[in-house]
């Protein structure tokens, strides 16, 4: 049995093992793609609206993956740039709360027959539930002694980063749900426009997830892979939305409001304090404003 190569006292990785891992990864990716294609063919034949929703959700997931990809070729990001980009992500999330989640949630509640007070109270309750869920998550996430080799500030940064990542991933689910509800409706052109708008918005979201994980000390491959994977909940949400809208459309306003509350909590409790902690308040605030304006324009112009 050949011994592993050693250079300068360090064991070098076995190239055959790396090749095997690459082949296994390629096979797994091919099998996943084949499975998704087979599922789409089945749904397109038996439930056309659900099949179209799956394609719309996959488009959004692909846009998220595209946004994370540049991090694979970037150098180490300076702290000033990190805070600016985190502020940019916070601005995207803040605008998404208003224009992608709360306002559509209010509209969906009114379409269900609720009056102004009923719609407002439903979304308010969902927002508070979402914020409460993130507050509980903040309390139960692993603390310093639980994270391997991490003590003090690095562990706190990890918790902060994962809350940020979780909030963006959570927000993708009701977006997928909205895509599915759109395709279950009577206007496929409008549903396609909605899916395209959400996909464009997802590009910077995949980028900020990958950057946040890279800044927290994770390997580049993991940061990019998780950033790309963070959008996979959108096809799931799209299929569920198109499937259940006929008998439980009342879940849509609650899902939209819950995601908005979760994101508002993370923006105020974690992201803004983190971007201001190192003295980069001005670039972080400029990033937030640019992110907010970009998301607002995309949301309002692509409806």
PDB file of C-alpha atoms in Angstrom:
ATOM      1  CA  UNK A   1       0.000   0.000   0.000  1.00  0.00           C
ATOM      2  CA  UNK A   2       1.618   3.314  -1.052  1.00  0.00           C
ATOM      3  CA  UNK A   3       2.444   5.817   1.668  1.00  0.00           C
ATOM      4  CA  UNK A   4       1.100   9.386   1.496  1.00  0.00           C
ATOM      5  CA  UNK A   5       3.563  11.973   0.185  1.00  0.00           C
ATOM      6  CA  UNK A   6       5.227  14.201   2.768  1.00  0.00           C
ATOM      7  CA  UNK A   7       6.709  17.639   2.159  1.00  0.00           C
ATOM      8  CA  UNK A   8       8.260  19.902   4.826  1.00  0.00           C
ATOM      9  CA  UNK A   9       6.831  17.667   7.535  1.00  0.00           C
ATOM     10  CA  UNK A  10       3.268  17.953   6.176  1.00  0.00           C
ATOM     11  CA  UNK A  11       1.242  15.210   4.532  1.00  0.00           C
ATOM     12  CA  UNK A  12       0.188  16.153   1.024  1.00  0.00           C
ATOM     13  CA  UNK A  13      -3.302  15.272  -0.183  1.00  0.00           C
ATOM     14  CA  UNK A  14      -3.550  12.111  -2.258  1.00  0.00           C
ATOM     15  CA  UNK A  15      -4.363  13.174  -5.860  1.00  0.00           C
ATOM     16  CA  UNK A  16      -6.224   9.908  -6.411  1.00  0.00           C
ATOM     17  CA  UNK A  17      -8.516  10.675  -3.479  1.00  0.00           C
ATOM     18  CA  UNK A  18      -9.181  14.153  -4.872  1.00  0.00           C
ATOM     19  CA  UNK A  19      -9.958  12.668  -8.278  1.00  0.00           C
ATOM     20  CA  UNK A  20     -12.320  10.126  -6.712  1.00  0.00           C
ATOM     21  CA  UNK A  21     -14.117  12.850  -4.787  1.00  0.00           C
ATOM     22  CA  UNK A  22     -14.460  14.868  -7.979  1.00  0.00           C
ATOM     23  CA  UNK A  23     -15.921  11.902  -9.838  1.00  0.00           C
ATOM     24  CA  UNK A  24     -18.352  11.136  -7.024  1.00  0.00           C
ATOM     25  CA  UNK A  25     -19.425  14.766  -6.901  1.00  0.00           C
ATOM     26  CA  UNK A  26     -19.946  14.827 -10.673  1.00  0.00           C
ATOM     27  CA  UNK A  27     -22.003  11.610 -10.547  1.00  0.00           C
ATOM     28  CA  UNK A  28     -24.114  12.957  -7.701  1.00  0.00           C
ATOM     29  CA  UNK A  29     -24.722  16.204  -9.587  1.00  0.00           C
ATOM     30  CA  UNK A  30     -25.686  14.301 -12.741  1.00  0.00           C
ATOM     31  CA  UNK A  31     -28.082  12.050 -10.813  1.00  0.00           C
ATOM     32  CA  UNK A  32     -29.664  15.068  -9.121  1.00  0.00           C
ATOM     33  CA  UNK A  33     -30.113  16.820 -12.457  1.00  0.00           C
ATOM     34  CA  UNK A  34     -31.674  13.693 -13.960  1.00  0.00           C
ATOM     35  CA  UNK A  35     -34.016  13.353 -10.971  1.00  0.00           C
ATOM     36  CA  UNK A  36     -35.134  16.976 -11.231  1.00  0.00           C
ATOM     37  CA  UNK A  37     -35.688  16.579 -14.987  1.00  0.00           C
ATOM     38  CA  UNK A  38     -37.742  13.410 -14.468  1.00  0.00           C
ATOM     39  CA  UNK A  39     -39.811  15.136 -11.784  1.00  0.00           C
ATOM     40  CA  UNK A  40     -40.457  18.090 -14.075  1.00  0.00           C
ATOM     41  CA  UNK A  41     -41.549  15.817 -16.946  1.00  0.00           C
ATOM     42  CA  UNK A  42     -43.972  14.024 -14.647  1.00  0.00           C
ATOM     43  CA  UNK A  43     -45.401  17.237 -13.208  1.00  0.00           C
ATOM     44  CA  UNK A  44     -45.606  18.911 -16.613  1.00  0.00           C
ATOM     45  CA  UNK A  45     -47.675  16.001 -17.914  1.00  0.00           C
ATOM     46  CA  UNK A  46     -49.947  15.509 -14.913  1.00  0.00           C
ATOM     47  CA  UNK A  47     -49.993  18.959 -13.244  1.00  0.00           C
ATOM     48  CA  UNK A  48     -48.852  21.639 -15.731  1.00  0.00           C
ATOM     49  CA  UNK A  49     -49.111  24.526 -13.261  1.00  0.00           C
ATOM     50  CA  UNK A  50     -46.932  22.710 -10.719  1.00  0.00           C
ATOM     51  CA  UNK A  51     -44.418  21.828 -13.439  1.00  0.00           C
ATOM     52  CA  UNK A  52     -44.203  25.463 -14.531  1.00  0.00           C
ATOM     53  CA  UNK A  53     -43.795  26.505 -10.892  1.00  0.00           C
ATOM     54  CA  UNK A  54     -40.887  24.061 -10.516  1.00  0.00           C
ATOM     55  CA  UNK A  55     -39.140  25.647 -13.503  1.00  0.00           C
ATOM     56  CA  UNK A  56     -39.723  29.118 -12.061  1.00  0.00           C
ATOM     57  CA  UNK A  57     -38.295  28.044  -8.711  1.00  0.00           C
ATOM     58  CA  UNK A  58     -35.267  26.461 -10.397  1.00  0.00           C
ATOM     59  CA  UNK A  59     -34.668  29.719 -12.269  1.00  0.00           C
ATOM     60  CA  UNK A  60     -34.578  31.580  -8.965  1.00  0.00           C
ATOM     61  CA  UNK A  61     -32.280  28.964  -7.399  1.00  0.00           C
ATOM     62  CA  UNK A  62     -29.957  29.198 -10.391  1.00  0.00           C
ATOM     63  CA  UNK A  63     -29.790  32.973  -9.987  1.00  0.00           C
ATOM     64  CA  UNK A  64     -28.778  32.539  -6.341  1.00  0.00           C
ATOM     65  CA  UNK A  65     -26.048  30.100  -7.383  1.00  0.00           C
ATOM     66  CA  UNK A  66     -24.844  32.522 -10.053  1.00  0.00           C
ATOM     67  CA  UNK A  67     -24.525  35.254  -7.456  1.00  0.00           C
ATOM     68  CA  UNK A  68     -22.357  33.099  -5.183  1.00  0.00           C
ATOM     69  CA  UNK A  69     -20.026  31.954  -7.967  1.00  0.00           C
ATOM     70  CA  UNK A  70     -17.753  35.074  -8.167  1.00  0.00           C
ATOM     71  CA  UNK A  71     -16.561  34.425  -4.599  1.00  0.00           C
ATOM     72  CA  UNK A  72     -14.775  31.312  -5.912  1.00  0.00           C
ATOM     73  CA  UNK A  73     -12.412  33.544  -7.907  1.00  0.00           C
ATOM     74  CA  UNK A  74     -12.043  36.467  -5.512  1.00  0.00           C
ATOM     75  CA  UNK A  75      -9.192  37.244  -3.150  1.00  0.00           C
ATOM     76  CA  UNK A  76      -9.541  37.719   0.592  1.00  0.00           C
ATOM     77  CA  UNK A  77     -12.055  40.505   1.123  1.00  0.00           C
ATOM     78  CA  UNK A  78     -10.869  43.453   3.297  1.00  0.00           C
ATOM     79  CA  UNK A  79     -12.916  44.194   6.421  1.00  0.00           C
ATOM     80  CA  UNK A  80     -14.070  47.552   5.032  1.00  0.00           C
ATOM     81  CA  UNK A  81     -15.401  45.858   1.900  1.00  0.00           C
ATOM     82  CA  UNK A  82     -16.958  43.076   3.971  1.00  0.00           C
ATOM     83  CA  UNK A  83     -18.900  45.578   6.074  1.00  0.00           C
ATOM     84  CA  UNK A  84     -19.963  47.481   2.956  1.00  0.00           C
ATOM     85  CA  UNK A  85     -21.235  44.297   1.328  1.00  0.00           C
ATOM     86  CA  UNK A  86     -22.963  43.153   4.515  1.00  0.00           C
ATOM     87  CA  UNK A  87     -24.632  46.572   4.620  1.00  0.00           C
ATOM     88  CA  UNK A  88     -25.597  46.056   0.979  1.00  0.00           C
ATOM     89  CA  UNK A  89     -27.131  42.713   1.916  1.00  0.00           C
ATOM     90  CA  UNK A  90     -28.973  44.340   4.810  1.00  0.00           C
ATOM     91  CA  UNK A  91     -30.399  46.913   2.415  1.00  0.00           C
ATOM     92  CA  UNK A  92     -31.562  44.160   0.070  1.00  0.00           C
ATOM     93  CA  UNK A  93     -33.198  42.345   2.972  1.00  0.00           C
ATOM     94  CA  UNK A  94     -34.816  45.532   4.284  1.00  0.00           C
ATOM     95  CA  UNK A  95     -36.334  46.361   0.905  1.00  0.00           C
ATOM     96  CA  UNK A  96     -37.379  42.728   0.463  1.00  0.00           C
ATOM     97  CA  UNK A  97     -39.219  42.922   3.780  1.00  0.00           C
ATOM     98  CA  UNK A  98     -41.265  45.865   2.542  1.00  0.00           C
ATOM     99  CA  UNK A  99     -41.732  45.249  -1.173  1.00  0.00           C
ATOM    100  CA  UNK A 100     -41.369  41.463  -1.574  1.00  0.00           C
ATOM    101  CA  UNK A 101     -42.975  40.278   1.657  1.00  0.00           C
ATOM    102  CA  UNK A 102     -45.072  42.727   3.707  1.00  0.00           C
ATOM    103  CA  UNK A 103     -46.889  44.545   0.884  1.00  0.00           C
ATOM    104  CA  UNK A 104     -47.595  41.324  -1.098  1.00  0.00           C
ATOM    105  CA  UNK A 105     -48.679  39.718   2.183  1.00  0.00           C
ATOM    106  CA  UNK A 106     -51.159  42.498   2.822  1.00  0.00           C
ATOM    107  CA  UNK A 107     -52.449  42.198  -0.743  1.00  0.00           C
ATOM    108  CA  UNK A 108     -52.802  38.427  -0.399  1.00  0.00           C
ATOM    109  CA  UNK A 109     -54.692  38.836   2.880  1.00  0.00           C
ATOM    110  CA  UNK A 110     -57.098  41.319   1.276  1.00  0.00           C
ATOM    111  CA  UNK A 111     -57.651  38.946  -1.653  1.00  0.00           C
ATOM    112  CA  UNK A 112     -58.719  36.344   0.904  1.00  0.00           C
ATOM    113  CA  UNK A 113     -61.526  38.679   1.970  1.00  0.00           C
ATOM    114  CA  UNK A 114     -59.979  40.283   5.019  1.00  0.00           C
ATOM    115  CA  UNK A 115     -60.578  43.954   5.614  1.00  0.00           C
ATOM    116  CA  UNK A 116     -57.866  46.547   6.261  1.00  0.00           C
ATOM    117  CA  UNK A 117     -57.722  45.738  10.000  1.00  0.00           C
ATOM    118  CA  UNK A 118     -57.829  41.998   9.465  1.00  0.00           C
ATOM    119  CA  UNK A 119     -55.082  42.060   6.850  1.00  0.00           C
ATOM    120  CA  UNK A 120     -52.910  44.387   8.921  1.00  0.00           C
ATOM    121  CA  UNK A 121     -53.286  42.358  12.108  1.00  0.00           C
ATOM    122  CA  UNK A 122     -52.586  39.076  10.292  1.00  0.00           C
ATOM    123  CA  UNK A 123     -49.324  40.350   8.831  1.00  0.00           C
ATOM    124  CA  UNK A 124     -48.382  42.025  12.124  1.00  0.00           C
ATOM    125  CA  UNK A 125     -48.879  38.748  13.969  1.00  0.00           C
ATOM    126  CA  UNK A 126     -46.823  36.874  11.381  1.00  0.00           C
ATOM    127  CA  UNK A 127     -44.011  39.458  11.616  1.00  0.00           C
ATOM    128  CA  UNK A 128     -43.874  39.098  15.402  1.00  0.00           C
ATOM    129  CA  UNK A 129     -43.862  35.299  15.092  1.00  0.00           C
ATOM    130  CA  UNK A 130     -40.942  35.473  12.673  1.00  0.00           C
ATOM    131  CA  UNK A 131     -38.961  37.796  14.941  1.00  0.00           C
ATOM    132  CA  UNK A 132     -39.728  35.602  17.966  1.00  0.00           C
ATOM    133  CA  UNK A 133     -38.505  32.516  16.112  1.00  0.00           C
ATOM    134  CA  UNK A 134     -35.184  34.217  15.354  1.00  0.00           C
ATOM    135  CA  UNK A 135     -34.885  35.413  18.957  1.00  0.00           C
ATOM    136  CA  UNK A 136     -35.303  31.817  20.149  1.00  0.00           C
ATOM    137  CA  UNK A 137     -32.801  30.654  17.543  1.00  0.00           C
ATOM    138  CA  UNK A 138     -30.325  33.235  18.795  1.00  0.00           C
ATOM    139  CA  UNK A 139     -30.630  31.784  22.286  1.00  0.00           C
ATOM    140  CA  UNK A 140     -30.277  28.125  21.341  1.00  0.00           C
ATOM    141  CA  UNK A 141     -27.512  28.343  18.727  1.00  0.00           C
ATOM    142  CA  UNK A 142     -24.194  26.822  19.877  1.00  0.00           C
ATOM    143  CA  UNK A 143     -22.181  29.133  22.099  1.00  0.00           C
ATOM    144  CA  UNK A 144     -18.427  29.589  22.382  1.00  0.00           C
ATOM    145  CA  UNK A 145     -17.589  26.321  24.147  1.00  0.00           C
ATOM    146  CA  UNK A 146     -19.526  24.245  21.590  1.00  0.00           C
ATOM    147  CA  UNK A 147     -17.784  25.438  18.428  1.00  0.00           C
ATOM    148  CA  UNK A 148     -14.588  23.490  17.739  1.00  0.00           C
ATOM    149  CA  UNK A 149     -11.519  25.501  18.546  1.00  0.00           C
ATOM    150  CA  UNK A 150     -13.472  28.739  18.660  1.00  0.00           C
ATOM    151  CA  UNK A 151     -13.545  30.922  21.715  1.00  0.00           C
ATOM    152  CA  UNK A 152     -14.810  34.411  22.485  1.00  0.00           C
ATOM    153  CA  UNK A 153     -15.321  36.820  19.623  1.00  0.00           C
ATOM    154  CA  UNK A 154     -14.802  34.329  16.738  1.00  0.00           C
ATOM    155  CA  UNK A 155     -17.645  32.164  18.031  1.00  0.00           C
ATOM    156  CA  UNK A 156     -19.920  35.162  18.416  1.00  0.00           C
ATOM    157  CA  UNK A 157     -19.106  36.129  14.835  1.00  0.00           C
ATOM    158  CA  UNK A 158     -20.044  32.637  13.697  1.00  0.00           C
ATOM    159  CA  UNK A 159     -23.414  32.852  15.433  1.00  0.00           C
ATOM    160  CA  UNK A 160     -23.978  36.266  13.879  1.00  0.00           C
ATOM    161  CA  UNK A 161     -23.032  34.991  10.425  1.00  0.00           C
ATOM    162  CA  UNK A 162     -25.282  31.933  10.626  1.00  0.00           C
ATOM    163  CA  UNK A 163     -28.243  34.026  11.741  1.00  0.00           C
ATOM    164  CA  UNK A 164     -27.673  36.207   8.676  1.00  0.00           C
ATOM    165  CA  UNK A 165     -27.413  33.174   6.388  1.00  0.00           C
ATOM    166  CA  UNK A 166     -30.464  31.543   7.949  1.00  0.00           C
ATOM    167  CA  UNK A 167     -32.551  34.691   7.489  1.00  0.00           C
ATOM    168  CA  UNK A 168     -31.731  34.958   3.775  1.00  0.00           C
ATOM    169  CA  UNK A 169     -32.394  31.249   3.243  1.00  0.00           C
ATOM    170  CA  UNK A 170     -35.677  31.499   5.149  1.00  0.00           C
ATOM    171  CA  UNK A 171     -36.717  34.502   3.070  1.00  0.00           C
ATOM    172  CA  UNK A 172     -36.180  32.462  -0.111  1.00  0.00           C
ATOM    173  CA  UNK A 173     -38.907  29.991   0.851  1.00  0.00           C
ATOM    174  CA  UNK A 174     -41.888  32.373   0.742  1.00  0.00           C
ATOM    175  CA  UNK A 175     -40.457  33.843  -2.461  1.00  0.00           C
ATOM    176  CA  UNK A 176     -40.638  30.350  -3.931  1.00  0.00           C
ATOM    177  CA  UNK A 177     -44.123  30.026  -2.470  1.00  0.00           C
ATOM    178  CA  UNK A 178     -45.124  33.255  -4.222  1.00  0.00           C
ATOM    179  CA  UNK A 179     -43.758  31.901  -7.529  1.00  0.00           C
ATOM    180  CA  UNK A 180     -45.843  28.760  -7.118  1.00  0.00           C
ATOM    181  CA  UNK A 181     -48.980  30.715  -6.261  1.00  0.00           C
ATOM    182  CA  UNK A 182     -48.393  32.880  -9.338  1.00  0.00           C
ATOM    183  CA  UNK A 183     -48.203  29.894 -11.658  1.00  0.00           C
ATOM    184  CA  UNK A 184     -51.278  28.375 -10.046  1.00  0.00           C
ATOM    185  CA  UNK A 185     -53.210  31.508 -11.043  1.00  0.00           C
ATOM    186  CA  UNK A 186     -54.812  32.335 -14.347  1.00  0.00           C
ATOM    187  CA  UNK A 187     -52.059  34.555 -15.833  1.00  0.00           C
ATOM    188  CA  UNK A 188     -48.872  32.621 -16.755  1.00  0.00           C
ATOM    189  CA  UNK A 189     -47.270  35.765 -18.264  1.00  0.00           C
ATOM    190  CA  UNK A 190     -47.566  37.643 -14.982  1.00  0.00           C
ATOM    191  CA  UNK A 191     -46.261  34.575 -13.128  1.00  0.00           C
ATOM    192  CA  UNK A 192     -43.240  34.466 -15.443  1.00  0.00           C
ATOM    193  CA  UNK A 193     -42.532  38.145 -14.803  1.00  0.00           C
ATOM    194  CA  UNK A 194     -42.724  37.534 -11.051  1.00  0.00           C
ATOM    195  CA  UNK A 195     -40.306  34.599 -11.297  1.00  0.00           C
ATOM    196  CA  UNK A 196     -37.888  36.687 -13.387  1.00  0.00           C
ATOM    197  CA  UNK A 197     -38.024  39.583 -10.921  1.00  0.00           C
ATOM    198  CA  UNK A 198     -37.373  37.313  -7.939  1.00  0.00           C
ATOM    199  CA  UNK A 199     -34.503  35.652  -9.813  1.00  0.00           C
ATOM    200  CA  UNK A 200     -32.790  38.981 -10.483  1.00  0.00           C
ATOM    201  CA  UNK A 201     -33.142  39.877  -6.810  1.00  0.00           C
ATOM    202  CA  UNK A 202     -31.601  36.536  -5.786  1.00  0.00           C
ATOM    203  CA  UNK A 203     -28.264  37.200  -7.529  1.00  0.00           C
ATOM    204  CA  UNK A 204     -26.890  39.614  -4.879  1.00  0.00           C
ATOM    205  CA  UNK A 205     -28.372  37.462  -2.105  1.00  0.00           C
ATOM    206  CA  UNK A 206     -26.263  34.460  -3.145  1.00  0.00           C
ATOM    207  CA  UNK A 207     -23.240  36.761  -3.245  1.00  0.00           C
ATOM    208  CA  UNK A 208     -23.675  38.144   0.273  1.00  0.00           C
ATOM    209  CA  UNK A 209     -24.262  34.664   1.756  1.00  0.00           C
ATOM    210  CA  UNK A 210     -21.001  33.381   0.258  1.00  0.00           C
ATOM    211  CA  UNK A 211     -19.103  36.506   1.331  1.00  0.00           C
ATOM    212  CA  UNK A 212     -20.461  36.312   4.877  1.00  0.00           C
ATOM    213  CA  UNK A 213     -19.329  32.695   5.261  1.00  0.00           C
ATOM    214  CA  UNK A 214     -15.928  33.443   3.713  1.00  0.00           C
ATOM    215  CA  UNK A 215     -15.471  36.397   6.069  1.00  0.00           C
ATOM    216  CA  UNK A 216     -16.346  34.145   9.025  1.00  0.00           C
ATOM    217  CA  UNK A 217     -13.350  31.947   8.222  1.00  0.00           C
ATOM    218  CA  UNK A 218     -14.933  29.111   6.266  1.00  0.00           C
ATOM    219  CA  UNK A 219     -13.173  27.658   3.256  1.00  0.00           C
ATOM    220  CA  UNK A 220     -13.901  29.225  -0.101  1.00  0.00           C
ATOM    221  CA  UNK A 221     -15.420  26.018  -1.505  1.00  0.00           C
ATOM    222  CA  UNK A 222     -17.787  25.700   1.459  1.00  0.00           C
ATOM    223  CA  UNK A 223     -18.788  29.383   1.317  1.00  0.00           C
ATOM    224  CA  UNK A 224     -19.532  29.213  -2.398  1.00  0.00           C
ATOM    225  CA  UNK A 225     -21.283  25.842  -2.129  1.00  0.00           C
ATOM    226  CA  UNK A 226     -23.532  26.945   0.715  1.00  0.00           C
ATOM    227  CA  UNK A 227     -24.248  30.257  -1.025  1.00  0.00           C
ATOM    228  CA  UNK A 228     -25.332  28.352  -4.111  1.00  0.00           C
ATOM    229  CA  UNK A 229     -27.376  25.883  -2.040  1.00  0.00           C
ATOM    230  CA  UNK A 230     -29.188  28.637  -0.105  1.00  0.00           C
ATOM    231  CA  UNK A 231     -31.565  29.097  -3.036  1.00  0.00           C
ATOM    232  CA  UNK A 232     -32.624  25.451  -3.249  1.00  0.00           C
ATOM    233  CA  UNK A 233     -35.578  26.096  -0.949  1.00  0.00           C
ATOM    234  CA  UNK A 234     -37.194  28.161  -3.728  1.00  0.00           C
ATOM    235  CA  UNK A 235     -38.110  25.242  -6.033  1.00  0.00           C
ATOM    236  CA  UNK A 236     -39.515  23.463  -2.975  1.00  0.00           C
ATOM    237  CA  UNK A 237     -41.561  26.514  -2.031  1.00  0.00           C
ATOM    238  CA  UNK A 238     -42.731  26.939  -5.638  1.00  0.00           C
ATOM    239  CA  UNK A 239     -43.969  23.353  -5.886  1.00  0.00           C
ATOM    240  CA  UNK A 240     -45.687  23.554  -2.499  1.00  0.00           C
ATOM    241  CA  UNK A 241     -47.257  26.912  -3.360  1.00  0.00           C
ATOM    242  CA  UNK A 242     -48.687  25.672  -6.639  1.00  0.00           C
ATOM    243  CA  UNK A 243     -49.881  22.433  -5.018  1.00  0.00           C
ATOM    244  CA  UNK A 244     -51.663  23.741  -1.932  1.00  0.00           C
ATOM    245  CA  UNK A 245     -52.936  27.143  -3.064  1.00  0.00           C
ATOM    246  CA  UNK A 246     -56.268  25.638  -4.087  1.00  0.00           C
ATOM    247  CA  UNK A 247     -57.174  24.582  -0.556  1.00  0.00           C
ATOM    248  CA  UNK A 248     -54.921  26.576   1.769  1.00  0.00           C
ATOM    249  CA  UNK A 249     -54.137  29.905   0.146  1.00  0.00           C
ATOM    250  CA  UNK A 250     -54.501  31.497   3.591  1.00  0.00           C
ATOM    251  CA  UNK A 251     -50.969  30.258   4.407  1.00  0.00           C
ATOM    252  CA  UNK A 252     -49.355  32.658   1.932  1.00  0.00           C
ATOM    253  CA  UNK A 253     -49.841  35.909   3.940  1.00  0.00           C
ATOM    254  CA  UNK A 254     -48.551  34.217   7.087  1.00  0.00           C
ATOM    255  CA  UNK A 255     -45.501  32.820   5.298  1.00  0.00           C
ATOM    256  CA  UNK A 256     -44.640  36.196   3.805  1.00  0.00           C
ATOM    257  CA  UNK A 257     -45.069  38.015   7.122  1.00  0.00           C
ATOM    258  CA  UNK A 258     -43.090  35.389   9.057  1.00  0.00           C
ATOM    259  CA  UNK A 259     -40.102  35.749   6.721  1.00  0.00           C
ATOM    260  CA  UNK A 260     -40.298  39.550   6.976  1.00  0.00           C
ATOM    261  CA  UNK A 261     -40.224  39.421  10.771  1.00  0.00           C
ATOM    262  CA  UNK A 262     -37.254  37.056  10.756  1.00  0.00           C
ATOM    263  CA  UNK A 263     -35.287  39.350   8.456  1.00  0.00           C
ATOM    264  CA  UNK A 264     -36.159  42.522  10.361  1.00  0.00           C
ATOM    265  CA  UNK A 265     -34.883  40.922  13.568  1.00  0.00           C
ATOM    266  CA  UNK A 266     -31.566  39.921  11.995  1.00  0.00           C
ATOM    267  CA  UNK A 267     -31.062  43.307  10.313  1.00  0.00           C
ATOM    268  CA  UNK A 268     -31.520  45.220  13.570  1.00  0.00           C
ATOM    269  CA  UNK A 269     -30.063  42.736  16.048  1.00  0.00           C
ATOM    270  CA  UNK A 270     -27.061  41.431  14.134  1.00  0.00           C
ATOM    271  CA  UNK A 271     -26.125  42.917  10.771  1.00  0.00           C
ATOM    272  CA  UNK A 272     -26.208  46.677  11.410  1.00  0.00           C
ATOM    273  CA  UNK A 273     -24.353  46.436  14.756  1.00  0.00           C
ATOM    274  CA  UNK A 274     -21.752  44.170  13.132  1.00  0.00           C
ATOM    275  CA  UNK A 275     -21.134  46.505  10.184  1.00  0.00           C
ATOM    276  CA  UNK A 276     -20.717  49.480  12.565  1.00  0.00           C
ATOM    277  CA  UNK A 277     -18.520  47.692  15.099  1.00  0.00           C
ATOM    278  CA  UNK A 278     -15.190  48.238  13.315  1.00  0.00           C
ATOM    279  CA  UNK A 279     -15.606  51.928  12.512  1.00  0.00           C
ATOM    280  CA  UNK A 280     -16.965  51.427   8.989  1.00  0.00           C
ATOM    281  CA  UNK A 281     -20.336  53.078   9.611  1.00  0.00           C
ATOM    282  CA  UNK A 282     -20.260  55.326   6.537  1.00  0.00           C
ATOM    283  CA  UNK A 283     -19.441  52.700   3.871  1.00  0.00           C
ATOM    284  CA  UNK A 284     -21.789  50.209   5.556  1.00  0.00           C
ATOM    285  CA  UNK A 285     -24.621  52.738   5.529  1.00  0.00           C
ATOM    286  CA  UNK A 286     -23.900  53.628   1.897  1.00  0.00           C
ATOM    287  CA  UNK A 287     -24.013  49.918   1.069  1.00  0.00           C
ATOM    288  CA  UNK A 288     -27.338  49.570   2.879  1.00  0.00           C
ATOM    289  CA  UNK A 289     -28.829  52.490   0.960  1.00  0.00           C
ATOM    290  CA  UNK A 290     -27.617  51.124  -2.380  1.00  0.00           C
ATOM    291  CA  UNK A 291     -28.953  47.662  -1.577  1.00  0.00           C
ATOM    292  CA  UNK A 292     -32.319  49.066  -0.525  1.00  0.00           C
ATOM    293  CA  UNK A 293     -32.653  51.206  -3.657  1.00  0.00           C
ATOM    294  CA  UNK A 294     -31.612  48.359  -5.962  1.00  0.00           C
ATOM    295  CA  UNK A 295     -34.116  45.952  -4.430  1.00  0.00           C
ATOM    296  CA  UNK A 296     -36.870  48.585  -4.447  1.00  0.00           C
ATOM    297  CA  UNK A 297     -36.321  49.324  -8.142  1.00  0.00           C
ATOM    298  CA  UNK A 298     -36.282  45.637  -9.030  1.00  0.00           C
ATOM    299  CA  UNK A 299     -39.414  44.945  -7.013  1.00  0.00           C
ATOM    300  CA  UNK A 300     -41.424  47.848  -8.387  1.00  0.00           C
ATOM    301  CA  UNK A 301     -40.183  47.823 -11.996  1.00  0.00           C
ATOM    302  CA  UNK A 302     -40.526  44.090 -12.606  1.00  0.00           C
ATOM    303  CA  UNK A 303     -44.044  43.584 -11.318  1.00  0.00           C
TER     304      UNK A 303
END
